[in-house]
mmCIF file of C-alpha atoms in Angstrom:
data_model
loop_
_atom_site.group_PDB
_atom_site.id
_atom_site.type_symbol
_atom_site.label_atom_id
_atom_site.label_comp_id
_atom_site.label_asym_id
_atom_site.label_seq_id
_atom_site.Cartn_x
_atom_site.Cartn_y
_atom_site.Cartn_z
ATOM 1 C CA MET A 27 13.611 -19.035 41.801
ATOM 2 C CA LYS A 28 12.876 -22.469 43.325
ATOM 3 C CA LEU A 29 10.043 -22.880 45.806
ATOM 4 C CA SER A 30 8.367 -25.833 47.409
ATOM 5 C CA LEU A 31 4.725 -25.914 46.416
ATOM 6 C CA ARG A 32 3.789 -27.186 49.859
ATOM 7 C CA GLY A 33 4.484 -23.758 51.336
ATOM 8 C CA TYR A 34 3.345 -21.925 48.250
ATOM 9 C CA ALA A 35 -0.169 -23.235 47.733
ATOM 10 C CA GLY A 36 -1.803 -19.897 48.444
ATOM 11 C CA VAL A 37 0.141 -18.104 45.746
ATOM 12 C CA PHE A 38 -0.519 -20.973 43.344
ATOM 13 C CA ALA A 39 -4.251 -20.750 43.975
ATOM 14 C CA VAL A 40 -4.285 -16.987 43.414
ATOM 15 C CA LEU A 41 -2.227 -16.965 40.240
ATOM 16 C CA VAL A 42 -3.621 -20.051 38.572
ATOM 17 C CA VAL A 43 -7.221 -18.900 38.180
ATOM 18 C CA LEU A 44 -8.944 -22.074 37.088
ATOM 19 C CA GLY A 45 -12.523 -22.699 36.037
ATOM 20 C CA ALA A 46 -14.113 -25.981 35.214
ATOM 21 C CA GLY A 47 -12.103 -26.393 32.009
ATOM 22 C CA THR A 48 -10.219 -29.569 31.278
ATOM 23 C CA ALA A 49 -7.421 -30.571 28.958
ATOM 24 C CA ILE A 50 -7.921 -30.060 25.244
ATOM 25 C CA ALA A 51 -9.914 -32.926 23.686
ATOM 26 C CA GLU A 52 -7.736 -36.041 23.841
ATOM 27 C CA MET A 53 -4.286 -34.503 23.635
ATOM 28 C CA PRO A 54 -1.500 -36.875 24.719
ATOM 29 C CA ASP A 55 -0.313 -37.159 28.299
ATOM 30 C CA ILE A 56 2.653 -38.380 30.303
ATOM 31 C CA LEU A 57 1.739 -40.114 33.566
ATOM 32 C CA GLY A 58 -1.727 -38.605 33.262
ATOM 33 C CA VAL A 59 -0.457 -35.028 32.939
ATOM 34 C CA GLN A 60 -2.163 -34.014 29.709
ATOM 35 C CA LEU A 61 -1.344 -31.198 27.316
ATOM 36 C CA GLY A 62 -3.848 -28.388 27.893
ATOM 37 C CA MET A 63 -4.613 -29.532 31.440
ATOM 38 C CA PRO A 64 -5.060 -26.731 34.032
ATOM 39 C CA ALA A 65 -1.850 -26.211 35.970
ATOM 40 C CA ARG A 66 -3.255 -26.950 39.407
ATOM 41 C CA GLU A 67 -4.857 -30.180 38.198
ATOM 42 C CA ALA A 68 -1.578 -31.202 36.552
ATOM 43 C CA HIS A 69 0.320 -30.638 39.788
ATOM 44 C CA ALA A 70 -2.105 -32.808 41.748
ATOM 45 C CA LYS A 71 -1.912 -35.524 39.095
ATOM 46 C CA LEU A 72 1.892 -35.572 39.096
ATOM 47 C CA GLN A 73 2.088 -35.664 42.880
ATOM 48 C CA ALA A 74 -0.346 -38.594 42.972
ATOM 49 C CA GLN A 75 1.571 -40.497 40.272
ATOM 50 C CA ILE A 76 4.989 -40.248 41.964
ATOM 51 C CA PRO A 77 4.202 -39.570 45.663
ATOM 52 C CA LYS A 78 7.736 -40.396 46.856
ATOM 53 C CA ASN A 79 9.262 -37.594 44.756
ATOM 54 C CA LYS A 80 9.541 -33.993 45.926
ATOM 55 C CA ILE A 81 7.962 -31.297 43.758
ATOM 56 C CA GLN A 82 9.684 -27.963 43.271
ATOM 57 C CA VAL A 83 8.161 -24.917 41.606
ATOM 58 C CA MET A 84 9.963 -22.530 39.284
ATOM 59 C CA SER A 85 8.539 -19.035 39.145
ATOM 60 C CA ASP A 86 9.120 -15.631 37.586
ATOM 61 C CA THR A 87 7.924 -12.068 38.066
ATOM 62 C CA LEU A 88 5.502 -10.338 35.730
ATOM 63 C CA PRO A 89 4.396 -6.705 35.613
ATOM 64 C CA THR A 90 1.447 -5.654 37.836
ATOM 65 C CA ILE A 91 1.427 -9.040 39.635
ATOM 66 C CA ASP A 92 2.821 -8.723 43.144
ATOM 67 C CA GLN A 93 3.618 -12.391 43.682
ATOM 68 C CA PRO A 94 5.875 -14.659 41.612
ATOM 69 C CA VAL A 95 4.091 -16.443 38.776
ATOM 70 C CA ILE A 96 4.575 -20.182 38.371
ATOM 71 C CA LYS A 97 6.057 -21.209 35.016
ATOM 72 C CA SER A 98 6.974 -24.859 35.691
ATOM 73 C CA PHE A 99 7.206 -27.512 38.363
ATOM 74 C CA SER A 100 9.431 -30.567 38.622
ATOM 75 C CA SER A 101 9.191 -33.921 40.368
ATOM 76 C CA ALA A 102 12.464 -35.575 41.364
ATOM 77 C CA PRO A 103 13.731 -38.009 44.006
ATOM 78 C CA ALA A 104 15.434 -36.602 47.081
ATOM 79 C CA GLY A 105 18.727 -38.319 46.245
ATOM 80 C CA ALA A 106 20.653 -39.333 43.146
ATOM 81 C CA ILE A 107 19.360 -42.252 41.083
ATOM 82 C CA MET A 108 22.043 -44.910 41.286
ATOM 83 C CA MET A 109 22.889 -47.403 38.547
ATOM 84 C CA GLY A 110 20.363 -50.230 38.474
ATOM 85 C CA GLN A 111 17.742 -48.262 40.394
ATOM 86 C CA GLU A 112 14.378 -47.317 38.966
ATOM 87 C CA GLY A 113 13.554 -43.618 39.100
ATOM 88 C CA ASP A 114 11.786 -40.682 37.517
ATOM 89 C CA GLN A 115 12.357 -36.988 36.924
ATOM 90 C CA VAL A 116 9.440 -35.074 35.420
ATOM 91 C CA THR A 117 9.120 -31.395 34.487
ATOM 92 C CA VAL A 118 5.820 -29.746 33.595
ATOM 93 C CA ASN A 119 5.848 -26.378 31.799
ATOM 94 C CA VAL A 120 2.768 -24.165 31.942
ATOM 95 C CA THR A 121 1.612 -21.077 30.073
ATOM 96 C CA LEU A 122 1.601 -17.610 31.638
ATOM 97 C CA PRO A 123 -1.157 -15.069 32.393
ATOM 98 C CA PRO A 124 -3.384 -13.339 31.453
ATOM 99 C CA ASN A 125 -4.986 -16.578 30.181
ATOM 100 C CA LYS A 126 -5.557 -19.427 32.593
ATOM 101 C CA GLN A 127 -2.304 -21.295 33.111
ATOM 102 C CA ALA A 128 -2.249 -24.657 31.368
ATOM 103 C CA VAL A 129 0.244 -27.398 30.514
ATOM 104 C CA TRP A 130 2.003 -27.000 27.170
ATOM 105 C CA ARG A 131 4.940 -29.383 27.712
ATOM 106 C CA VAL A 132 5.740 -32.419 29.864
ATOM 107 C CA ALA A 133 9.191 -34.031 29.914
ATOM 108 C CA ARG A 134 9.964 -37.290 31.711
ATOM 109 C CA GLN A 135 13.305 -39.018 32.218
ATOM 110 C CA HIS A 136 12.899 -42.601 33.432
ATOM 111 C CA TRP A 137 15.549 -45.075 34.552
ATOM 112 C CA PHE A 138 14.626 -48.764 34.441
ATOM 113 C CA ALA A 139 15.591 -51.108 37.237
ATOM 114 C CA ASN A 140 18.530 -53.499 37.074
ATOM 115 C CA LYS A 141 19.882 -53.969 33.533
ATOM 116 C CA GLY A 142 16.807 -52.465 31.903
ATOM 117 C CA ILE A 143 13.551 -53.421 30.225
ATOM 118 C CA PRO A 144 13.110 -55.578 27.084
ATOM 119 C CA LYS A 145 12.881 -53.416 23.981
ATOM 120 C CA THR A 146 9.788 -55.289 22.860
ATOM 121 C CA THR A 147 8.027 -54.543 26.156
ATOM 122 C CA LEU A 148 8.714 -50.808 26.089
ATOM 123 C CA LEU A 149 7.823 -50.376 22.422
ATOM 124 C CA ALA A 150 4.578 -52.309 22.872
ATOM 125 C CA SER A 151 3.656 -50.125 25.860
ATOM 126 C CA LEU A 152 4.377 -46.898 23.976
ATOM 127 C CA ARG A 153 2.311 -48.002 20.977
ATOM 128 C CA GLU A 154 -0.540 -49.076 23.219
ATOM 129 C CA LYS A 155 -0.584 -45.615 24.786
ATOM 130 C CA TYR A 156 0.077 -43.318 21.815
ATOM 131 C CA GLY A 157 -0.832 -45.495 18.849
ATOM 132 C CA LYS A 158 1.392 -46.415 15.928
ATOM 133 C CA GLU A 159 4.309 -43.964 15.768
ATOM 134 C CA THR A 160 4.552 -41.441 12.946
ATOM 135 C CA LEU A 161 8.269 -42.075 12.493
ATOM 136 C CA THR A 162 11.185 -43.958 14.043
ATOM 137 C CA ASN A 163 14.761 -42.707 14.272
ATOM 138 C CA TYR A 164 13.417 -39.332 13.127
ATOM 139 C CA ASN A 165 16.768 -37.580 13.509
ATOM 140 C CA GLN A 166 18.483 -39.952 11.074
ATOM 141 C CA ASN A 167 18.296 -40.249 7.303
ATOM 142 C CA LYS A 168 15.949 -43.229 7.339
ATOM 143 C CA PRO A 169 13.591 -45.000 9.753
ATOM 144 C CA ALA A 170 14.630 -48.136 11.602
ATOM 145 C CA THR A 171 14.312 -51.260 9.451
ATOM 146 C CA ASN A 172 13.175 -53.291 12.472
ATOM 147 C CA ASP A 173 12.217 -52.619 16.085
ATOM 148 C CA SER A 174 15.549 -53.761 17.494
ATOM 149 C CA GLN A 175 17.209 -50.762 15.794
ATOM 150 C CA ILE A 176 14.842 -48.137 17.206
ATOM 151 C CA GLN A 177 16.607 -45.378 19.124
ATOM 152 C CA ASN A 178 13.781 -42.855 19.103
ATOM 153 C CA LEU A 179 10.158 -42.450 18.050
ATOM 154 C CA LEU A 180 7.926 -39.537 17.111
ATOM 155 C CA TRP A 181 4.159 -39.122 17.129
ATOM 156 C CA LEU A 182 2.351 -36.126 15.569
ATOM 157 C CA PHE A 183 -1.147 -35.066 16.642
ATOM 158 C CA ASP A 184 -3.659 -32.464 15.550
ATOM 159 C CA GLU A 185 -5.297 -30.091 18.055
ATOM 160 C CA GLN A 186 -7.989 -32.673 18.805
ATOM 161 C CA GLY A 187 -5.349 -35.233 19.721
ATOM 162 C CA ARG A 188 -5.870 -37.338 16.590
ATOM 163 C CA PRO A 189 -2.888 -38.724 14.646
ATOM 164 C CA ALA A 190 -1.610 -36.106 12.188
ATOM 165 C CA PRO A 191 0.056 -36.855 8.840
ATOM 166 C CA LEU A 192 3.805 -36.688 8.473
ATOM 167 C CA PRO A 193 4.822 -33.406 6.795
ATOM 168 C CA SER A 194 7.595 -33.117 4.241
ATOM 169 C CA LYS A 195 11.100 -34.003 5.341
ATOM 170 C CA ALA A 196 12.166 -30.348 5.102
ATOM 171 C CA GLN A 197 9.175 -29.306 7.199
ATOM 172 C CA LEU A 198 9.901 -31.902 9.859
ATOM 173 C CA ILE A 199 13.563 -30.848 10.020
ATOM 174 C CA THR A 200 12.420 -27.238 10.535
ATOM 175 C CA CYS A 201 10.262 -28.269 13.499
ATOM 176 C CA MET A 202 12.671 -30.784 15.030
ATOM 177 C CA GLY A 203 13.807 -29.829 18.507
ATOM 178 C CA LEU A 204 11.249 -27.030 18.947
ATOM 179 C CA GLU A 205 9.566 -29.135 21.630
ATOM 180 C CA GLU A 206 12.532 -28.150 23.823
ATOM 181 C CA SER A 207 11.928 -24.402 23.320
ATOM 182 C CA GLU A 208 11.214 -22.043 26.202
ATOM 183 C CA LEU A 209 8.220 -19.720 26.379
ATOM 184 C CA GLY A 210 10.493 -16.698 25.978
ATOM 185 C CA ILE A 211 11.660 -17.953 22.582
ATOM 186 C CA ILE A 212 8.088 -18.628 21.493
ATOM 187 C CA GLU A 213 7.074 -15.133 22.605
ATOM 188 C CA VAL A 214 9.903 -13.633 20.515
ATOM 189 C CA TYR A 215 8.636 -15.607 17.510
ATOM 190 C CA ALA A 216 5.103 -14.330 18.098
ATOM 191 C CA ASN A 217 6.345 -10.718 18.309
ATOM 192 C CA LEU A 218 8.914 -10.613 15.525
ATOM 193 C CA TYR A 219 8.709 -13.551 13.145
ATOM 194 C CA LYS A 220 5.154 -14.865 12.913
ATOM 195 C CA GLY A 221 3.888 -14.673 9.350
ATOM 196 C CA LYS A 222 7.346 -14.250 7.800
ATOM 197 C CA ASP A 223 8.189 -17.901 7.122
ATOM 198 C CA SER A 224 5.523 -20.454 6.214
ATOM 199 C CA MET A 225 7.540 -23.415 7.464
ATOM 200 C CA ASN A 226 8.151 -21.908 10.892
ATOM 201 C CA ASP A 227 4.524 -20.802 11.011
ATOM 202 C CA TRP A 228 3.430 -24.405 10.402
ATOM 203 C CA CYS A 229 5.628 -25.636 13.249
ATOM 204 C CA TYR A 230 4.255 -23.166 15.768
ATOM 205 C CA SER A 231 0.646 -23.741 14.746
ATOM 206 C CA SER A 232 0.661 -27.501 14.117
ATOM 207 C CA TYR A 233 3.602 -29.201 15.877
ATOM 208 C CA ASN A 234 1.845 -31.162 18.610
ATOM 209 C CA VAL A 235 4.268 -33.944 19.307
ATOM 210 C CA VAL A 236 5.416 -36.798 21.498
ATOM 211 C CA VAL A 237 9.056 -37.768 21.124
ATOM 212 C CA VAL A 238 10.748 -40.671 22.857
ATOM 213 C CA GLY A 239 14.447 -41.375 23.041
ATOM 214 C CA ALA A 240 15.562 -44.736 24.456
ATOM 215 C CA VAL A 241 19.046 -45.705 25.606
ATOM 216 C CA GLN A 242 20.210 -49.227 24.836
ATOM 217 C CA SER A 243 21.495 -51.211 27.796
ATOM 218 C CA GLU A 244 24.751 -53.141 27.903
ATOM 219 C CA THR A 245 22.483 -56.040 27.041
ATOM 220 C CA PRO A 246 21.432 -55.257 23.439
ATOM 221 C CA GLU A 247 17.885 -56.570 23.855
ATOM 222 C CA LEU A 248 17.180 -54.089 26.674
ATOM 223 C CA TYR A 249 16.675 -50.341 27.118
ATOM 224 C CA SER A 250 18.244 -48.885 30.258
ATOM 225 C CA GLN A 251 16.381 -45.548 30.247
ATOM 226 C CA MET A 252 14.050 -43.361 28.214
ATOM 227 C CA ARG A 253 13.184 -39.697 27.801
ATOM 228 C CA VAL A 254 9.632 -38.797 26.772
ATOM 229 C CA VAL A 255 8.546 -35.261 25.818
ATOM 230 C CA ALA A 256 4.986 -34.239 24.962
ATOM 231 C CA ALA A 257 4.560 -30.664 23.735
ATOM 232 C CA SER A 258 2.027 -28.487 21.954
ATOM 233 C CA LEU A 259 3.549 -25.446 20.281
ATOM 234 C CA ALA A 260 0.007 -24.376 19.355
ATOM 235 C CA ILE A 261 -0.973 -24.086 23.034
ATOM 236 C CA ALA A 262 2.287 -22.293 23.839
ATOM 237 C CA LEU A 263 1.955 -19.850 20.933
ATOM 238 C CA HIS A 264 -1.655 -18.939 21.670
ATOM 239 C CA ALA A 265 -0.781 -18.195 25.296
ATOM 240 C CA SER A 266 2.426 -16.361 24.397
ATOM 241 C CA GLU A 267 0.556 -14.042 22.049
ATOM 242 C CA ALA A 268 -1.856 -13.154 24.852
ATOM 243 C CA THR A 269 1.022 -12.652 27.311
ATOM 244 C CA SER A 270 2.895 -10.448 24.860
ATOM 245 C CA LYS A 271 -0.166 -8.256 24.170
ATOM 246 C CA TRP A 272 -0.831 -7.957 27.881
ATOM 247 C CA LYS A 273 2.757 -6.818 28.544
ATOM 248 C CA LYS A 274 2.568 -4.287 25.696
ATOM 249 C CA ASP A 275 -0.711 -2.881 26.995
ATOM 250 C CA ILE A 276 0.812 -2.492 30.450
ATOM 251 C CA ALA A 277 3.922 -0.796 29.029
ATOM 252 C CA GLU A 278 1.842 1.568 26.888
ATOM 253 C CA GLY A 279 -0.331 2.430 29.858
ATOM 254 C CA LYS A 280 2.708 3.203 31.991
ATOM 255 C CA HIS A 281 4.182 5.310 29.184
ATOM 256 C CA LYS A 282 1.009 7.398 28.987
ATOM 257 C CA GLN A 283 1.015 7.827 32.758
ATOM 258 C CA ASP A 284 4.629 9.006 32.686
ATOM 259 C CA ILE A 285 3.825 11.544 29.955
ATOM 260 C CA GLU A 286 0.784 12.860 31.819
ATOM 261 C CA LYS A 287 2.782 13.115 35.029
ATOM 262 C CA ALA A 288 5.521 15.018 33.193
ATOM 263 C CA LYS A 289 2.946 17.492 31.870
ATOM 264 C CA GLN A 290 2.056 18.429 35.430
ATOM 265 C CA GLN A 291 5.497 19.887 36.054
ATOM 266 C CA GLU A 292 5.893 23.636 36.070
ATOM 267 C CA LYS A 293 7.817 25.417 33.357
ATOM 268 C CA PRO A 294 11.535 25.330 34.045
ATOM 269 C CA LYS A 295 13.390 28.487 34.968
ATOM 270 C CA LEU A 296 15.686 29.330 32.071
#
C-alpha cells in the first residue's frame, strides 16, 4: 500500500508513539537519517535533506491495530533521472510495534551530475564521514590493491557506533547481503532459527554495517553513481522478537476466546 505522508500525518502520529529518545549512541547515518532514530524524526530529516523529492509511505496491517502501520518511506524525484542529471532515491525502513518504531535500515541511490565525480573525491568524503573502511571489494577474493580499483567498501560498527573488528572470512560471507533482508525474514529467523547456528546468530546480533557500491563512469577516473546502505540487524532483530511475541500473545488470546465462546453453546441434538 502506497500513501502520501502529507495526507497521512495523523495516522503516523498515532502509530509511531515517540518519546524523547534519540538514535542509538553514534550509529552511522545517511543524509542525517541515523540508525535507531525515531521514525517520525527520520521522516522530517529526510524531507529537509531532499525537499524537492516526494515522500511516499509503505504500510501494512497488524492485528488489533485499526489503521495501517508504517513500515518504510521513500524519497524520490517526481520524474525519471536522466543521464547526466544529479538525483537521489532514498528508502528508510523502520521497525514495527509494539516497541516504538525506529530506523533499522537506510538505502540511498545517488546519481552524480554530468560524467560523474572523481573517485578520489568520493572516497575521501566517505572516509571523512565513516572513518577508514573495514574492507574494500568485500565481495571479491581480495581487497583492492589501490583506490582506483575500488568498486565497493564496507564498514562494520558495534552497537555504540564504534568501528568493529573484521570477523573471519567465513563469518563475513555468512553475513554478506543480510543488510538487504526484510523484517519478515528476520522475524522468521527469530522464531525458528535463533540459537541453532552460531554464525547466523553472530550476524543478527552484531552485523551493523555500511556498504557502498560505486559505478565507474565511462571516464575511468570518475564514478557515475553510488549506492549506500546502512543497516543494523541488531536493531531489527530486537524489534522483530518483540513483534513476534506480541502477535503470538494476540493469537493465543483469540484462541482462548474462541474456546470459551464455544463452551457457551448448548449440547447438540443427536
